[in-house]
Coordinates of C-alpha atoms in Angstrom, one line a residue:
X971 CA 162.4 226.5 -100.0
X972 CA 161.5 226.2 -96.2
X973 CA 159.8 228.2 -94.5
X974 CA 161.5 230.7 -91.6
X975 CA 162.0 230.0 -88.2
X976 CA 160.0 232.7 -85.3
X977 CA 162.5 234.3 -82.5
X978 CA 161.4 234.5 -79.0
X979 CA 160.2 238.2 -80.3
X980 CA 158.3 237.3 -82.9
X981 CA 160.3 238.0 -85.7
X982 CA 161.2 235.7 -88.3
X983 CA 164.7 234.6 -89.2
X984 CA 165.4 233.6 -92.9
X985 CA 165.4 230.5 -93.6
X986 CA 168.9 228.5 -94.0
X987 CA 169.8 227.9 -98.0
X988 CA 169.6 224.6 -98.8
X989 CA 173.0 222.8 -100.0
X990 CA 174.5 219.4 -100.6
X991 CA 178.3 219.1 -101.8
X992 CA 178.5 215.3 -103.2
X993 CA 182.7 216.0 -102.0
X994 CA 180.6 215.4 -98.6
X995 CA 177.6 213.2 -98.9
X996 CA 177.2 209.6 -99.8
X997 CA 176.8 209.8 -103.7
X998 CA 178.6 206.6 -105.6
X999 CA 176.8 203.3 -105.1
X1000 CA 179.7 200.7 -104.7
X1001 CA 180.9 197.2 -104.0
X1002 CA 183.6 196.9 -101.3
X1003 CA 186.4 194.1 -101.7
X1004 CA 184.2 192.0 -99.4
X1005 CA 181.8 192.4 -101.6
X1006 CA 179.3 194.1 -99.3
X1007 CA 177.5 197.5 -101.2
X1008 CA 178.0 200.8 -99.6
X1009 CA 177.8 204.4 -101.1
X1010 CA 180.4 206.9 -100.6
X1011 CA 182.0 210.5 -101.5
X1012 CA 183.2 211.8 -104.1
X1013 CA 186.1 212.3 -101.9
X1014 CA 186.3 208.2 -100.2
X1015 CA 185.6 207.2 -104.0
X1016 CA 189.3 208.4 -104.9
X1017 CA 190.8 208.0 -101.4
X1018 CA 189.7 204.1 -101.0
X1019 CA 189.8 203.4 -104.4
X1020 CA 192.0 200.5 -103.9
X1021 CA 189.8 199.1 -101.3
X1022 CA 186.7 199.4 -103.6
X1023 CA 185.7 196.8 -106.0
X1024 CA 183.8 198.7 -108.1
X1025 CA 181.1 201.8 -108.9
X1026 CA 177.5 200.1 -108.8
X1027 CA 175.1 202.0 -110.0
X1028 CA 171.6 201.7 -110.5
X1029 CA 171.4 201.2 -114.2
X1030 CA 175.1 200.8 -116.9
X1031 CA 174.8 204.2 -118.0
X1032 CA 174.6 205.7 -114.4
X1033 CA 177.8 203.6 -113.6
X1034 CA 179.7 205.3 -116.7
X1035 CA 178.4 208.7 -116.0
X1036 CA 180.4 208.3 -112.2
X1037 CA 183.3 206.8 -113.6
X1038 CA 183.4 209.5 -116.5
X1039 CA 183.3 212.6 -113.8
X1040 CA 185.4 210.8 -111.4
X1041 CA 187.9 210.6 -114.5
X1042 CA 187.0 214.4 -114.9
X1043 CA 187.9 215.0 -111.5
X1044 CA 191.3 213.4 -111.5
X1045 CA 192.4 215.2 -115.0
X1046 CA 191.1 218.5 -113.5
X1047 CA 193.8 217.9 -110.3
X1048 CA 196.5 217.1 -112.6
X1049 CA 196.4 212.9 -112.3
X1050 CA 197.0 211.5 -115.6
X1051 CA 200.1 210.1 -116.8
X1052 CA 201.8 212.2 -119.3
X1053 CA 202.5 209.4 -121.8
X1054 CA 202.1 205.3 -122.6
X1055 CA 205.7 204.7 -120.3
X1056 CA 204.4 206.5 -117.4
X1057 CA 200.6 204.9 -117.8
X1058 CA 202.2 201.9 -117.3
X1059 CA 204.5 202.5 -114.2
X1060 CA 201.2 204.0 -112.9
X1061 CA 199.3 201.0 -113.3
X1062 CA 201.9 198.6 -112.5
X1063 CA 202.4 200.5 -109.4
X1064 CA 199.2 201.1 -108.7
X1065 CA 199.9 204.7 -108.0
X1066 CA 197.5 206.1 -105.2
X1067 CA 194.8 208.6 -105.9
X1068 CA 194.9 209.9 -101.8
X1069 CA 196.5 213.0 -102.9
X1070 CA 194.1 214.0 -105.3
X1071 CA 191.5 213.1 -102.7
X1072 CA 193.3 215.3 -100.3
X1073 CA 193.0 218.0 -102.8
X1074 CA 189.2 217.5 -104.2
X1075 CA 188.4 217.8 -100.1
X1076 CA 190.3 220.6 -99.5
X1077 CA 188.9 222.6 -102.9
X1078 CA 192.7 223.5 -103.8
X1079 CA 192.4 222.8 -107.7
X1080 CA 193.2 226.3 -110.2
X1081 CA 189.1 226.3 -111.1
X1082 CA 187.7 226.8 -107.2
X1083 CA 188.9 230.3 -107.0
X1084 CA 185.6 231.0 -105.8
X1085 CA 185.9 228.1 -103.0
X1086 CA 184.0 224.9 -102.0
X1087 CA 180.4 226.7 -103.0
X1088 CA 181.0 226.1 -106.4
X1089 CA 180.7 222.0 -105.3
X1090 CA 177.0 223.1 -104.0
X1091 CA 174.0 221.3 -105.8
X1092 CA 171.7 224.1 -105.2
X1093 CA 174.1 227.0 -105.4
X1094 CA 171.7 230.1 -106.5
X1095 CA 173.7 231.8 -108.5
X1096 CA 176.2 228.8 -110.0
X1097 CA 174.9 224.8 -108.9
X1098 CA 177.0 221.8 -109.5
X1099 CA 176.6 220.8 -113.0
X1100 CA 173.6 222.8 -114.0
X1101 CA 172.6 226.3 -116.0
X1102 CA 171.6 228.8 -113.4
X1103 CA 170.4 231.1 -116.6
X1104 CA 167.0 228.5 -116.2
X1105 CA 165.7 230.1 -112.7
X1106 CA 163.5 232.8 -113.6
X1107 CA 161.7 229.7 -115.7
X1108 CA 161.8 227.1 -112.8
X1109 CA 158.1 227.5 -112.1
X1110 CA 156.2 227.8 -115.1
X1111 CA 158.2 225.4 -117.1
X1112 CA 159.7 222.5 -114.8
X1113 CA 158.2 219.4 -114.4
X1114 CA 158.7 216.5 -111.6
X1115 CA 161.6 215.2 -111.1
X1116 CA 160.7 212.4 -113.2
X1117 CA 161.7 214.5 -115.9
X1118 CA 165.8 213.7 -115.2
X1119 CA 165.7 210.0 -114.8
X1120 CA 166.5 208.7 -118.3
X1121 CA 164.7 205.3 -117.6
X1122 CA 161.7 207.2 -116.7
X1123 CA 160.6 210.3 -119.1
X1124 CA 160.8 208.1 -122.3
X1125 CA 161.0 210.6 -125.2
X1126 CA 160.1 213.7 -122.8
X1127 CA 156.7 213.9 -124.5
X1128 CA 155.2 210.5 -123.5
X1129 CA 151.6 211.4 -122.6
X1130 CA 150.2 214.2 -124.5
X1131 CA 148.9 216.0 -121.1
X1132 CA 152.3 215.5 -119.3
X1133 CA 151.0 214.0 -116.2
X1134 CA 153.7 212.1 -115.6
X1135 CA 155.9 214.7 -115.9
X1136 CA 154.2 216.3 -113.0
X1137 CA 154.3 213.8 -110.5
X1138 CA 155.4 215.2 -107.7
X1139 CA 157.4 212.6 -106.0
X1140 CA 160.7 214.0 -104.7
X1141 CA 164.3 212.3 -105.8
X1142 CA 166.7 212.1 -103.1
X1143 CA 169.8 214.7 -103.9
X1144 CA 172.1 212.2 -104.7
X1145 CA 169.8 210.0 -107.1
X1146 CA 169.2 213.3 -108.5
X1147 CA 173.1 214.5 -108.9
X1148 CA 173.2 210.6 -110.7
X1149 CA 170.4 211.3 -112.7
X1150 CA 171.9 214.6 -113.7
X1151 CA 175.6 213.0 -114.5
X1152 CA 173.4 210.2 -116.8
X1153 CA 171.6 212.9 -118.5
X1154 CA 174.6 215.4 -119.2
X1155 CA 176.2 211.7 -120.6
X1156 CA 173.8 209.6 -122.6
X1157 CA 170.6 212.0 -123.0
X1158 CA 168.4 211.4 -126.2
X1159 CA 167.7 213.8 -128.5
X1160 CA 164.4 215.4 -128.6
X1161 CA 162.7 218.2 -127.6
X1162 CA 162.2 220.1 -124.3
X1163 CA 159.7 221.0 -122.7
X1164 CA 160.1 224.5 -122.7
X1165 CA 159.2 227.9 -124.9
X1166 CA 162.4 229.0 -126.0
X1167 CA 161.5 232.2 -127.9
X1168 CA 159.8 233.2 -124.8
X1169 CA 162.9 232.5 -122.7
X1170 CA 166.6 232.0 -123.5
X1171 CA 165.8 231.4 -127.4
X1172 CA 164.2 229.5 -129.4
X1173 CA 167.0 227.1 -129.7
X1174 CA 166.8 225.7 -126.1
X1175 CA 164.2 223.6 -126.9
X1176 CA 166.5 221.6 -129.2
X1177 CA 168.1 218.3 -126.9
X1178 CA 171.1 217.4 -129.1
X1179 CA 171.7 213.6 -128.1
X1180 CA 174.5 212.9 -125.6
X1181 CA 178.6 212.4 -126.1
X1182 CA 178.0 208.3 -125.2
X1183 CA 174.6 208.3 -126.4
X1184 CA 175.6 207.3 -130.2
X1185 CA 178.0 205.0 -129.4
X1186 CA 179.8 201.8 -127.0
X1187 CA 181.7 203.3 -124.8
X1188 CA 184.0 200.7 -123.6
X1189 CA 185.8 200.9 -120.2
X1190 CA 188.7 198.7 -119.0
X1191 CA 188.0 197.1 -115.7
X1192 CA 190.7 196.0 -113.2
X1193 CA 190.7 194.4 -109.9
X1194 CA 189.8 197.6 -107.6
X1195 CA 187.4 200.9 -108.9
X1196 CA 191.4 202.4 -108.2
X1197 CA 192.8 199.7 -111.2
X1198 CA 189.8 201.2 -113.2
X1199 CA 190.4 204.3 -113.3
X1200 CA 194.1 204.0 -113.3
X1201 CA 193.8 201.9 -116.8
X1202 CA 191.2 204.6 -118.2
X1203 CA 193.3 207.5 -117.8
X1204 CA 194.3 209.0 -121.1
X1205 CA 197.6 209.8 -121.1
X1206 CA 198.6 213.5 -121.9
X1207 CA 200.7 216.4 -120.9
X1208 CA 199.7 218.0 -117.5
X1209 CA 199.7 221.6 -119.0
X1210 CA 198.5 221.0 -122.0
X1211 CA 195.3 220.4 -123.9
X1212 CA 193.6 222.2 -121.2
X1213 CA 193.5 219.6 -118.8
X1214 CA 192.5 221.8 -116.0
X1215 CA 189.0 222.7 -117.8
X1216 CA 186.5 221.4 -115.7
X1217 CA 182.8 222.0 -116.1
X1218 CA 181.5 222.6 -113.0
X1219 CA 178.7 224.8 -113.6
X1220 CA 177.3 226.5 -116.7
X1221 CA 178.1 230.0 -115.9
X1222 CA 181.7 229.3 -114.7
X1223 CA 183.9 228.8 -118.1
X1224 CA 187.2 229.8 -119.1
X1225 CA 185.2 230.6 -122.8
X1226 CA 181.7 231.8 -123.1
X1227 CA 179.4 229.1 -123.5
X1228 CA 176.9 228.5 -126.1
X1229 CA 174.0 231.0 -126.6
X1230 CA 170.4 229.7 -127.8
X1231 CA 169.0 232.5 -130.4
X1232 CA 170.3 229.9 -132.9
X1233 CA 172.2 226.5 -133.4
X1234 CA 175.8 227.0 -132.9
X1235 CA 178.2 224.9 -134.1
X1236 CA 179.7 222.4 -132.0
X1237 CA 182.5 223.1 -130.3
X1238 CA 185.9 221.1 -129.9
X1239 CA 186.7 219.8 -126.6
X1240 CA 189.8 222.0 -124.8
X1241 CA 191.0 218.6 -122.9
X1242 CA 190.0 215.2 -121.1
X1243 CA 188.6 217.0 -118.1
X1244 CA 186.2 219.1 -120.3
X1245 CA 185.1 216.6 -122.7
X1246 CA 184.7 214.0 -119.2
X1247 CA 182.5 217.0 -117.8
X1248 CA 181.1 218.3 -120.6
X1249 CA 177.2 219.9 -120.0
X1250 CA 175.1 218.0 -122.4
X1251 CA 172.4 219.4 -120.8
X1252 CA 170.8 222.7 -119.5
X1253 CA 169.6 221.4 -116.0
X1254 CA 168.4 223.6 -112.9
X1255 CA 166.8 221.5 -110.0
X1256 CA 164.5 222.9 -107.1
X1257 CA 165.5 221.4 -103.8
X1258 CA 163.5 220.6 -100.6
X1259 CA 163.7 219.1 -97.4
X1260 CA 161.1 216.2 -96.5
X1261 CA 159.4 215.5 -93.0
X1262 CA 162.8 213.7 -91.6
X1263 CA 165.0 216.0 -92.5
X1264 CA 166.5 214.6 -96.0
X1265 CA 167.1 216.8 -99.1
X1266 CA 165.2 216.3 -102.1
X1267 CA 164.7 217.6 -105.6
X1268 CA 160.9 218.2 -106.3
X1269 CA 161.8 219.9 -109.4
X1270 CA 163.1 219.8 -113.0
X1271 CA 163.7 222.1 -115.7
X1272 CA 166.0 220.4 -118.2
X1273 CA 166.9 222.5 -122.0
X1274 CA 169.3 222.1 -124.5
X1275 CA 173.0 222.1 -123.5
X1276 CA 176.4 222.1 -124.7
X1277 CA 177.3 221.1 -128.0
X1278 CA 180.4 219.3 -129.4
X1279 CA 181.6 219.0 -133.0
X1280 CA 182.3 215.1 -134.4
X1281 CA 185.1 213.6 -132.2
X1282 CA 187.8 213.1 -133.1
X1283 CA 189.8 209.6 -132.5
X1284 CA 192.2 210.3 -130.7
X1285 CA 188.9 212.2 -128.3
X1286 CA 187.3 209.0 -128.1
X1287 CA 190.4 206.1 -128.1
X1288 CA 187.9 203.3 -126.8
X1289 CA 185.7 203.4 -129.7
X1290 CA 185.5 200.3 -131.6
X1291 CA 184.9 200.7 -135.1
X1292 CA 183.2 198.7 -137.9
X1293 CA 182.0 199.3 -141.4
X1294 CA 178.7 201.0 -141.3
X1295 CA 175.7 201.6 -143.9
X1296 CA 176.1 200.9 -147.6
X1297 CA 178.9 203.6 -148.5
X1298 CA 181.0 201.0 -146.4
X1299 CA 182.0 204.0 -143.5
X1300 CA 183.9 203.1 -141.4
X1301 CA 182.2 204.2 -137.6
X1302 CA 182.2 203.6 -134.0
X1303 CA 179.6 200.6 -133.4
X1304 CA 176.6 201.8 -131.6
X1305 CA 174.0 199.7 -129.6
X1306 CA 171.1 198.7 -131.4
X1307 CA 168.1 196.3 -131.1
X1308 CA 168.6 193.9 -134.2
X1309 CA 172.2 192.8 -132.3
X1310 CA 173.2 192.1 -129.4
X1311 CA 177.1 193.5 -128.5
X1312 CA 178.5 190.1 -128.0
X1313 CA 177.8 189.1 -131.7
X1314 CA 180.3 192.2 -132.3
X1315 CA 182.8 191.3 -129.5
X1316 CA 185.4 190.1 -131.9
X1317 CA 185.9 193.5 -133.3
X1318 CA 186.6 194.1 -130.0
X1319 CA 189.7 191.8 -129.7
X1320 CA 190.6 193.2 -133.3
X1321 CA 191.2 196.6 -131.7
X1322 CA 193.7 195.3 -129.6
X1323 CA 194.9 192.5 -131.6
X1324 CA 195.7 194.9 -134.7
X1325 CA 197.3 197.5 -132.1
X1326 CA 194.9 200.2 -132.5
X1327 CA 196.4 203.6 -132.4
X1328 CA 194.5 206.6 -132.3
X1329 CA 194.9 208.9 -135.3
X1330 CA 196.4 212.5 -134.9
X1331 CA 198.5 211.9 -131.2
X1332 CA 201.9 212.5 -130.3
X1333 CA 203.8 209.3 -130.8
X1334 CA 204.1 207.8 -127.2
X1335 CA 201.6 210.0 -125.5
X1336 CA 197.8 209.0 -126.7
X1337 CA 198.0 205.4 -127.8
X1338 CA 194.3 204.3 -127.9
X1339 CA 193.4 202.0 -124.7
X1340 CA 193.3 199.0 -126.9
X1341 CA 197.4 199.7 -127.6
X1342 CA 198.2 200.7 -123.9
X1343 CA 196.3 197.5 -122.6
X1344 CA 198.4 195.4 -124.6
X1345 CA 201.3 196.8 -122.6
X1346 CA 199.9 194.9 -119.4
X1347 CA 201.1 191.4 -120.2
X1348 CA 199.6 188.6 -117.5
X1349 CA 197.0 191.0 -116.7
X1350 CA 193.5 189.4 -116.0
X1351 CA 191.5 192.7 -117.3
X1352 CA 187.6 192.9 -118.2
X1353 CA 186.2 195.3 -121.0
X1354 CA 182.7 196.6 -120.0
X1355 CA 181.0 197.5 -123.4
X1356 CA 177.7 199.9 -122.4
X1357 CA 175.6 201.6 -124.8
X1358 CA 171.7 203.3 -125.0
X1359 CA 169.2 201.4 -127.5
X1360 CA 166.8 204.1 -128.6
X1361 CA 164.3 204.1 -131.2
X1362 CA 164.2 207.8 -132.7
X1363 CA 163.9 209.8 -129.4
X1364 CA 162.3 206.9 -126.7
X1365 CA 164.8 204.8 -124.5
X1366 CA 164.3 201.4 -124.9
X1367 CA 166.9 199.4 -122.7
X1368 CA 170.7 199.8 -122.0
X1369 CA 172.6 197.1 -123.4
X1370 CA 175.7 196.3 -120.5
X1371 CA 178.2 193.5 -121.7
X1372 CA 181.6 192.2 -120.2
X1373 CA 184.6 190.8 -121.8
X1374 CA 187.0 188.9 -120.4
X1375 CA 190.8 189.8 -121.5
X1376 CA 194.4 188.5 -121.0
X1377 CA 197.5 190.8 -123.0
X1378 CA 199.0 188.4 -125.3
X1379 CA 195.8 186.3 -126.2
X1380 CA 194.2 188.7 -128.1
X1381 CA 194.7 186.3 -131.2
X1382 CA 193.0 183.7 -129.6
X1383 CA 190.3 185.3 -128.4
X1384 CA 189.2 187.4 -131.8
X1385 CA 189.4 183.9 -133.2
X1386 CA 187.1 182.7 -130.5
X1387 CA 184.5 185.8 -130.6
X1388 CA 185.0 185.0 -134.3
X1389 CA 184.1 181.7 -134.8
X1390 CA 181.4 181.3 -131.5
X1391 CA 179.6 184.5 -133.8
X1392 CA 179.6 182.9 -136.8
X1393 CA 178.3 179.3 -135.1
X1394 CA 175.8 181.3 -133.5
X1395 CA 174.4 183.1 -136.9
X1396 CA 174.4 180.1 -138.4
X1397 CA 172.1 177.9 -136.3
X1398 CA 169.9 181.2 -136.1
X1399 CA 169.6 181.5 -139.7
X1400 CA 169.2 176.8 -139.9
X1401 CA 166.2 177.2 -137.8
X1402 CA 164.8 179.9 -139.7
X1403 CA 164.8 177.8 -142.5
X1404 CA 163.6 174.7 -140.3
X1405 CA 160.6 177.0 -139.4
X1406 CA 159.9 177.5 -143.6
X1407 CA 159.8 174.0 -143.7
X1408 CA 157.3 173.5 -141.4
X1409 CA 155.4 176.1 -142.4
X1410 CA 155.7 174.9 -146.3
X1411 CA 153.4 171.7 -145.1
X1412 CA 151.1 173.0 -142.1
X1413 CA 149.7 175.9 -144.2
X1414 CA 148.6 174.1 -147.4
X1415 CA 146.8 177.5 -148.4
X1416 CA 148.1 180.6 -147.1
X1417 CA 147.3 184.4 -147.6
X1418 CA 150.4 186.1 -148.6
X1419 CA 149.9 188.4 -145.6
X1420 CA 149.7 186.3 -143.1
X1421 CA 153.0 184.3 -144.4
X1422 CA 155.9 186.5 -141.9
X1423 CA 153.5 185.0 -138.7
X1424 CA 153.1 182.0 -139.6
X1425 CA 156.6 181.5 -139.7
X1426 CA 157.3 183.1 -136.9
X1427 CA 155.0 180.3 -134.9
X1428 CA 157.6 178.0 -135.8
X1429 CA 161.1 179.8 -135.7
X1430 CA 163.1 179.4 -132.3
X1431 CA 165.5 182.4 -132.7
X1432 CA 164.7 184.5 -130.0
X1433 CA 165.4 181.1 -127.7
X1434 CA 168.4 180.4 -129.5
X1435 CA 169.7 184.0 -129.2
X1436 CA 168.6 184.2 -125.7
X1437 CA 170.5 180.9 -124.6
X1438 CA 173.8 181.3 -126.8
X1439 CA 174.7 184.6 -125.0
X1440 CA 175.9 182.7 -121.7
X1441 CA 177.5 180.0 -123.6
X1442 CA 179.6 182.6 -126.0
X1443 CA 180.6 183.9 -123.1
X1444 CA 181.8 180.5 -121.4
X1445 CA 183.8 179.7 -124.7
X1446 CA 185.9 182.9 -124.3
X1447 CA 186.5 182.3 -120.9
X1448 CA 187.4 178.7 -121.9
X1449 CA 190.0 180.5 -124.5
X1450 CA 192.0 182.0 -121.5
X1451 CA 192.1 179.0 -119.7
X1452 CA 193.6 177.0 -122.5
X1453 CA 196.5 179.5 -122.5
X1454 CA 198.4 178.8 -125.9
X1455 CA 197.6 175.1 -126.3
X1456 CA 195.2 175.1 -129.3
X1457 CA 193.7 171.4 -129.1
X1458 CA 191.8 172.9 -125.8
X1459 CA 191.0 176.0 -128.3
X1460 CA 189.6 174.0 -130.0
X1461 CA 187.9 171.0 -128.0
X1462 CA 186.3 174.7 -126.3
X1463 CA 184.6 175.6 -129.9
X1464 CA 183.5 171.7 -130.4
X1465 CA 181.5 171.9 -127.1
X1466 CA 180.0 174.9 -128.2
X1467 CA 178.6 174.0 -131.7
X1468 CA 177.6 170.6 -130.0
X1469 CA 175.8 172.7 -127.3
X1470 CA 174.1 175.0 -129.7
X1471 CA 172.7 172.2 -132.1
X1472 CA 171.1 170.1 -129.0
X1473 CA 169.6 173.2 -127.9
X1474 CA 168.2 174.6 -131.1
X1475 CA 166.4 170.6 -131.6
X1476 CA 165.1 171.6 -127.8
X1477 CA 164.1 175.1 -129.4
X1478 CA 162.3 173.9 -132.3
X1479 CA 160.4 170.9 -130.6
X1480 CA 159.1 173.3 -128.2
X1481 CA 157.8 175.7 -131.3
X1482 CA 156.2 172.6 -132.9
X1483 CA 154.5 171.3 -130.1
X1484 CA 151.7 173.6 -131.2
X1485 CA 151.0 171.7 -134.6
X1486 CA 148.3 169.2 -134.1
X1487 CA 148.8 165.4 -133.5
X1488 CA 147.3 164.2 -137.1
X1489 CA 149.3 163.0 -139.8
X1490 CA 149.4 167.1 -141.2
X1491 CA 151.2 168.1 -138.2
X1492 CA 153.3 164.9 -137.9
X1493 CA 154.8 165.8 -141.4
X1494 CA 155.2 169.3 -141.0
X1495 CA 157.3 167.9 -137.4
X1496 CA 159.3 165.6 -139.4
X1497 CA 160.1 168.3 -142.0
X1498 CA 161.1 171.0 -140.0
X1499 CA 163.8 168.3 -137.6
X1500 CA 165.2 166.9 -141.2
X1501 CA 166.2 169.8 -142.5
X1502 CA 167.2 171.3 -139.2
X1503 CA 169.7 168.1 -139.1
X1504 CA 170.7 168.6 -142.5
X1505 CA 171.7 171.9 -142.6
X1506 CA 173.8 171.4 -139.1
X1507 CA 175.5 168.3 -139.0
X1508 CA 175.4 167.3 -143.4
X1509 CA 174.7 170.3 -145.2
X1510 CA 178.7 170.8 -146.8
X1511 CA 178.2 174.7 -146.6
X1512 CA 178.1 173.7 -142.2
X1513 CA 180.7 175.0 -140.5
X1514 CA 183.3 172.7 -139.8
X1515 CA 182.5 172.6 -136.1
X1516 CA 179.0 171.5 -136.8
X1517 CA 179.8 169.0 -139.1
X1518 CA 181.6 167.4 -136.7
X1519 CA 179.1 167.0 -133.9
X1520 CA 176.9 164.5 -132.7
X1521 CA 174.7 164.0 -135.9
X1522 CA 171.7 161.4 -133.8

């Protein structure tokens, strides 16, 4: 840690334990109403939640790992409504989260019998959000601090010597405490870097991939962080479900947790403040003080943590579903690289447009958020969609979308998300086949293998996909603005189809520029733009939008 301080006498005096209690230092990134950024409290979070804009954090997932433990935190104290009625009087009156506040500062919930410590980062014996089981293994098996930051360690195995791993570059506490909440959320699967037969067991090793990291979690935004979390609190009983279950550390628990001789089966969540909290990893950080006098972590051990069984629906009432795999399963859509989210936002207004309600809950009480944010008519809401791309056990990007919504034009806008996805595949797949064209005449003797580049050269999807994003999302806030008058509905999907035709021409005269100026290339030119007009604007398999654009 540090090292001692000399009295006047020579003797040493033992050096203070280091501690940092995120109730009490700046932790959550945020934007004010002025839109200025600040960081603040766990404590100011809930107290000035209604003069907050919203939880910034550095990266999506780090953004849903606060809001998840700051919805922890308030079903721990008691918060939620206890049905759909009350969830709504809540919202509508935007009830005030200062006495939870109150209570988080003053450490007065049933699970602090043991008092504030148990809010201490680097308590020895039981640290905020970590397994105190890891110390005797700190040393030998800990890496940098690297090692926490999702973004960072790629698969945990990226270089086969580990020297990034070992970088010793200290994290601040409270990108570290982040880093942890991210980790415990959306970790990948893998392994650890860690001998389990020579420690805890051999199952330690074994990273089972986080609660959020298989899926979209979706999160209604309001006006305020306070509408936010207001609007994302699951209804349910106050005494029951085991609402008060919160993890704060991993050798605090109500039930014995998880042992690692062998692979246990997953466990089912005892209420919305454990399955918010839940430990998805075994984490121990080493703190340190720098130069100046600020607390760092200069050290990670990170092992396998808790796990859950399959959730349930009525566990997870955000998901949104669609058929999945040939066996036609029905399952919660995940993020992936072939498709972006927005291509899937119409089964996004389907949840709410079909009244999704969660399978298995007490009629009244646990409505899925699609059902209760129908409740809200006139409500100007936006649905965040965030979700991990990984590729086995490697990161690859976060995918972060927003949706606008209005109660009471959920019609319009699945029809909207519908039809703009369904333009949008459609031009994609008209300059594929603009790009065979070209190639069928500027490669007059191909070898078979080189056929899936060639093509490529000429094809001008990734442009179109890249451009059609901003525009899908222009057409659905057009949707709202035409309230219920349907000729604006539809002069709004006319102006996109004619805006996605001029720009896949654009597209695909920039990807055969390349072709040489002889009368080869000037055919293969001429071939590709024909059948890219044909198949937009005459072709009678066009959609209907298409067909009625400007045809020059």
């Amino acid at each position: 840690m540090t090292a001692g301080t000399e009295k006047g006498d020579g003797l040493s005096l033992p050096a203070p334990r280091i501690s940092w209690d995120p109730r009490k230092n700046e932790c959550v990134p945020v934007v004010r109403i002025d839109s200025s950024y600040d960081k603040v409290t766990l404590v100011e979070a809930l107290r000035e939640a209604d003069d907050l804009a919203e939880v910034a954090g550095s990266t999506p997932g780090e953004t849903v790992a606060l809001l998840e433990y700051l919805l922890a935190i308030l079903y721990s104290l008691g918060a939620q409504p206890e049905d759909s009625r009350q969830w709504v009087e809540h919202v509508a009156s935007e009830r005030s989260f200062v006495e939870f506040a109150d209570r988080l500062e003053q450490c007065c919930d049933k699970t602090a019998a043991q008092g504030c410590e148990h809010w201490d980062l680097f308590h020895p014996t039981a640290p905020l959000g970590q397994n105190a089981l890891l110390a005797p293994y700190l040393e030998e098996y800990g890496a940098g601090p690297a090692q926490l930051v999702i973004e960072r360690v790629g698969d945990y195995h990226q270089f086969f010597d580990h020297h990034h791993l070992e970088h010793s570059t200290p994290l601040p506490a409270d990108a570290a405490f982040r880093a942890m909440l991210t980790q415990h959320a959306y970790g990948p699967g893998g392994r650890a870097r860690i001998a389990g037969r020579a420690t805890l067991g051999p199952a330690l090793t074994n990273l089972a991939r986080g609660r959020l990291a298989g899926r979209i979690r979706v999160l209604a935004l309001g006006q305020t962080l306070g509408d936010t979390l207001r609007l994302n609190l699951i209804p349910c009983a106050k005494n029951a479900l085991g609402s008060d279950h919160f993890n704060r550390t991993w050798t605090v628990s109500p039930e014995p947790r998880r042992t690692f001789t062998t692979k246990p089966p997953g466990r089912t969540p005892a209420g919305p403040a454990d399955l918010h909290s839940v430990l998805g990893r075994s984490v121990l950080l080493r703190p340190a003080v720098t130069a100046s006098g600020d607390i760092v972590v200069d050290r990670v051990l990170l092992a396998a943590g808790e796990l859950l069984e399959e959730l349930d629906p009525h566990h997870i009432p955000d998901a949104v579903y669609a058929v999945s795999g040939k066996n036609g399963e029905v399952r919660p859509i995940r993020a992936t690289e072939a498709k972006e989210f927005w291509r899937e936002a119409h089964a996004l207004y389907a949840a709410v447009a079909d009244r999704q309600v969660v399978p298995g809950g007490r009629p009244g009480s646990a409505a899925g958020l699609y059902d209760r944010i129908a409740r809200l008519p006139g409500r100007h809401l936006r649905l965040m969609a965030v979700g991990l791309i990984t590729r086995q056990t490697t990161v690859v990007s976060w995918v972060c979308d927003t949706f606008p919504f209005v109660p009471g034009r959920e019609q319009d806008l699945r029809y909207a998300a519908e039809r703009g996805s369904a333009l949008a595949e459609y031009v994609a797949g008209a300059l594929s086949k603009a790009a065979y064209a070209a190639w069928t005449v500027a490669y007059t003797n191909p070898k078979p293998a080189d056929k899936k580049d060639q093509i490529a050269r000429f094809d001008a999807g990734r442009e179109h996909w890249a451009h059609t994003a901003e525009h899908f999302h222009t057409l659905l806030d057009k949707t709202i603005a035409a309230a219920d008058d349907e000729k604006r509905l539809d002069a709004a999907l006319l102006e996109y189809a004619a805006e996605l035709a001029a720009a896949a021409r654009r597209f695909l005269l920039h990807r055969l520029d390349s072709l040489p100026a002889n009368a080869q290339g000037n055919r293969a030119r001429a071939r590709a733009l024909h059948r890219l007009k044909f198949l937009l604007h005459e072709d009678t398999k066009a959609p209907l939008e298409l067909a009625k654009g400007d045809q020059s």
